[in-house]
Coordinates of C-alpha atoms in Angstrom, one line a residue:
M1 CA 0.0 0.0 0.0
R2 CA 2.8 2.4 0.8
R3 CA 4.5 1.8 -2.5
N4 CA 1.3 2.6 -4.4
T5 CA 0.9 5.8 -2.4
I6 CA 4.4 7.0 -3.2
L7 CA 3.8 6.2 -6.9
I8 CA 0.6 8.2 -6.9
V9 CA 2.3 11.2 -5.2
L10 CA 5.2 11.1 -7.8
L11 CA 2.6 11.0 -10.6
I12 CA 0.8 14.0 -9.2
A13 CA 4.1 15.9 -8.8
A14 CA 5.1 15.0 -12.3
V15 CA 1.9 16.6 -13.6
L16 CA 1.7 19.6 -11.3
L17 CA 5.3 20.8 -11.1
P18 CA 5.8 21.6 -14.8
M19 CA 2.4 23.3 -14.8
W20 CA 3.2 25.3 -11.7
Y21 CA 6.5 26.4 -13.2
V22 CA 4.9 27.6 -16.4
S23 CA 2.1 29.4 -14.4
L24 CA 4.7 31.3 -12.3
H25 CA 6.4 32.6 -15.5
G26 CA 3.2 33.2 -17.4
E27 CA 1.5 36.4 -18.2
A28 CA 2.7 39.8 -16.9
P29 CA 0.6 41.3 -14.1
S30 CA -2.2 43.5 -15.1
E31 CA -3.8 46.6 -13.5
E32 CA -6.8 46.1 -11.3
I33 CA -10.0 47.8 -12.3
A34 CA -11.8 49.2 -9.3
I35 CA -15.5 49.6 -8.9
D36 CA -16.7 53.1 -8.3
E37 CA -18.0 52.8 -4.7
S38 CA -19.8 56.2 -4.9
V39 CA -22.3 54.7 -7.4
T40 CA -23.1 51.3 -5.9
D41 CA -22.8 49.3 -2.7
I42 CA -22.5 46.0 -4.4
R43 CA -19.1 44.4 -3.8
P44 CA -18.8 41.5 -6.3
L45 CA -15.1 40.8 -5.6
D46 CA -15.4 41.0 -1.8
G47 CA -14.6 37.8 0.0
F48 CA -12.9 36.3 3.0
V49 CA -9.9 35.2 1.0
D50 CA -7.8 37.5 -1.2
T51 CA -7.7 36.2 -4.7
P52 CA -6.2 37.4 -7.9
N53 CA -8.4 39.2 -10.3
K54 CA -6.7 37.7 -13.4
L55 CA -5.4 34.2 -14.0
S56 CA -3.4 32.9 -16.9
P57 CA -4.6 29.6 -18.5
S58 CA -1.7 27.7 -17.0
Q59 CA -2.6 29.0 -13.5
V60 CA -6.2 27.9 -14.1
G61 CA -4.9 24.5 -15.1
V62 CA -3.0 24.1 -11.9
I63 CA -6.0 25.1 -9.8
V64 CA -8.2 22.7 -11.7
W65 CA -5.8 19.8 -11.2
V66 CA -5.3 20.6 -7.5
G67 CA -9.1 20.7 -7.2
L68 CA -9.6 17.4 -9.0
F69 CA -6.9 15.7 -6.8
G70 CA -8.6 17.2 -3.8
L71 CA -11.9 15.7 -4.9
L72 CA -10.3 12.3 -5.5
G73 CA -8.8 12.4 -2.0
A74 CA -12.2 13.3 -0.5
L75 CA -13.8 10.5 -2.4
T76 CA -11.2 8.1 -1.1
A77 CA -11.7 9.2 2.5
V78 CA -15.5 8.9 2.2
H79 CA -15.2 5.4 0.6
R80 CA -12.9 4.3 3.4
F81 CA -15.2 5.7 6.1
M82 CA -18.2 3.9 4.6
N83 CA -16.3 0.7 4.3
D84 CA -15.0 0.8 7.9
A85 CA -18.4 1.9 9.3
V86 CA -20.4 -0.7 7.4
R87 CA -18.1 -3.7 7.6
P88 CA -19.2 -5.7 10.7
P89 CA -16.5 -7.0 13.0
D90 CA -15.1 -10.4 12.1
D91 CA -16.7 -12.0 15.2
A92 CA -20.2 -10.7 14.3
E93 CA -23.0 -13.2 13.8
A94 CA -24.1 -13.3 10.2
V95 CA -26.8 -15.0 8.2
A96 CA -24.9 -17.0 5.6
D97 CA -25.6 -19.7 3.0
G98 CA -29.0 -21.3 3.6
G99 CA -29.9 -18.7 6.2
T100 CA -33.2 -17.0 6.8
V101 CA -32.7 -14.0 4.6
S102 CA -34.8 -14.0 1.5
L103 CA -34.4 -11.3 -1.0
P104 CA -36.1 -12.6 -4.2
W105 CA -34.9 -9.7 -6.3
L106 CA -31.3 -10.4 -5.4
E107 CA -31.3 -14.2 -5.3
T108 CA -31.4 -16.2 -8.5
D109 CA -30.4 -19.6 -9.7
E110 CA -26.9 -18.2 -10.5
R111 CA -26.6 -15.7 -7.6
W112 CA -27.1 -16.2 -3.8
I113 CA -26.5 -14.3 -0.6
V114 CA -23.3 -15.4 1.2
E115 CA -23.4 -13.1 4.1
Y116 CA -26.0 -10.6 5.5
H117 CA -25.6 -8.2 8.4
D118 CA -28.6 -6.0 9.3
A119 CA -28.1 -2.3 9.6
T120 CA -26.7 -1.0 12.8
D121 CA -29.2 1.7 13.4
A122 CA -26.8 3.3 15.8
I123 CA -27.6 6.6 17.6
E124 CA -24.4 8.1 16.0
G125 CA -26.1 7.7 12.6
L126 CA -29.2 9.6 13.8
V127 CA -27.0 12.4 15.3
A128 CA -24.9 12.6 12.1
M129 CA -28.0 12.7 9.8
G130 CA -29.8 15.2 12.0
G131 CA -26.7 17.5 12.2
L132 CA -26.1 17.3 8.4
T133 CA -29.7 18.0 7.7
V134 CA -29.6 21.1 9.9
L135 CA -26.4 22.2 8.3
A136 CA -27.9 21.8 4.8
I137 CA -30.9 23.9 5.9
V138 CA -28.6 26.6 7.3
F139 CA -26.6 26.8 4.1
A140 CA -29.8 26.9 2.0
A141 CA -31.1 29.8 4.2
L142 CA -27.7 31.7 3.8
F143 CA -27.8 31.2 0.1
T144 CA -31.4 32.5 -0.1
G145 CA -30.6 35.4 2.2
E146 CA -27.5 36.3 0.0
Y147 CA -29.7 36.2 -3.1
L148 CA -32.4 38.4 -1.6
T149 CA -30.1 41.1 -0.3
L150 CA -28.0 43.5 -2.3
A151 CA -24.7 42.5 -0.8
R152 CA -23.8 40.0 -3.6
T153 CA -20.4 39.3 -2.1
Q154 CA -19.6 36.1 -4.0
Y155 CA -20.5 33.8 -1.1
F156 CA -23.0 32.0 -3.3
G157 CA -20.5 29.4 -4.2
V158 CA -19.5 28.8 -0.6
Y159 CA -23.1 28.5 0.5
A160 CA -24.1 26.2 -2.4
A161 CA -21.0 24.0 -1.8
G162 CA -21.8 23.8 1.9
M163 CA -25.4 22.8 1.1
F164 CA -24.6 20.2 -1.5
L165 CA -21.7 18.8 0.6
S166 CA -24.0 18.5 3.6
L167 CA -26.6 16.6 1.5
A168 CA -23.9 14.3 0.1
L169 CA -22.5 13.5 3.5
S170 CA -26.0 12.8 4.8
T171 CA -26.3 10.2 2.0
V172 CA -23.0 8.8 3.2
A173 CA -24.2 8.7 6.8
Y174 CA -27.4 7.0 5.7
Y175 CA -25.5 4.3 3.8
A176 CA -23.0 3.8 6.6
W177 CA -25.5 3.4 9.5
F178 CA -28.9 2.4 8.0
M179 CA -28.2 0.1 5.0
P180 CA -27.6 -3.6 5.6
H181 CA -24.3 -5.2 4.6
I182 CA -24.8 -7.9 1.9
E183 CA -22.3 -10.1 0.2
V184 CA -23.4 -12.2 -2.7
A185 CA -21.8 -14.9 -4.8
E186 CA -22.7 -15.9 -8.3
H187 CA -21.8 -18.5 -11.0
R188 CA -20.2 -17.0 -14.0
G189 CA -19.5 -18.8 -17.2
H190 CA -15.8 -18.4 -18.2
E191 CA -15.0 -20.2 -21.4

């Protein structure tokens, strides 16, 4: 596992380092165009993080790649969490071949249930689902409040990302604590 991780990090570095070098020596800096504050109160470039107003295509490429690798890391972390949370301990009692579980839509002549563990229904799952639901509602309210006011300070993306991330994580929590763990086997014709 460690060797694969090192290879992945080297591959990412091989992609990002040349792009980063080109982006640092890209376009010349440009002059910022300021909004006349005597005319309007709207601050479209206002935010909690100082960001450049102009990016070269190579800088955008680096940002996109870093974002994609960040999403891949988040997906890996979520997958590992779900796998660890759902997998029952090795000493857990399971319904196995010939057991009492009957799922006619899953069992056929060529496929059968090997192991079945019912959902844990743990209180942690209810707390996680409740907290994430409240968080999604809060971000939705902030998004709506931002839209209905004249501030327009570019927080739409932050609020929308928080809302959709909360909804996605509530799906993960539902899967982890409220879905049964089922392993199936099937005959496959290899010729």
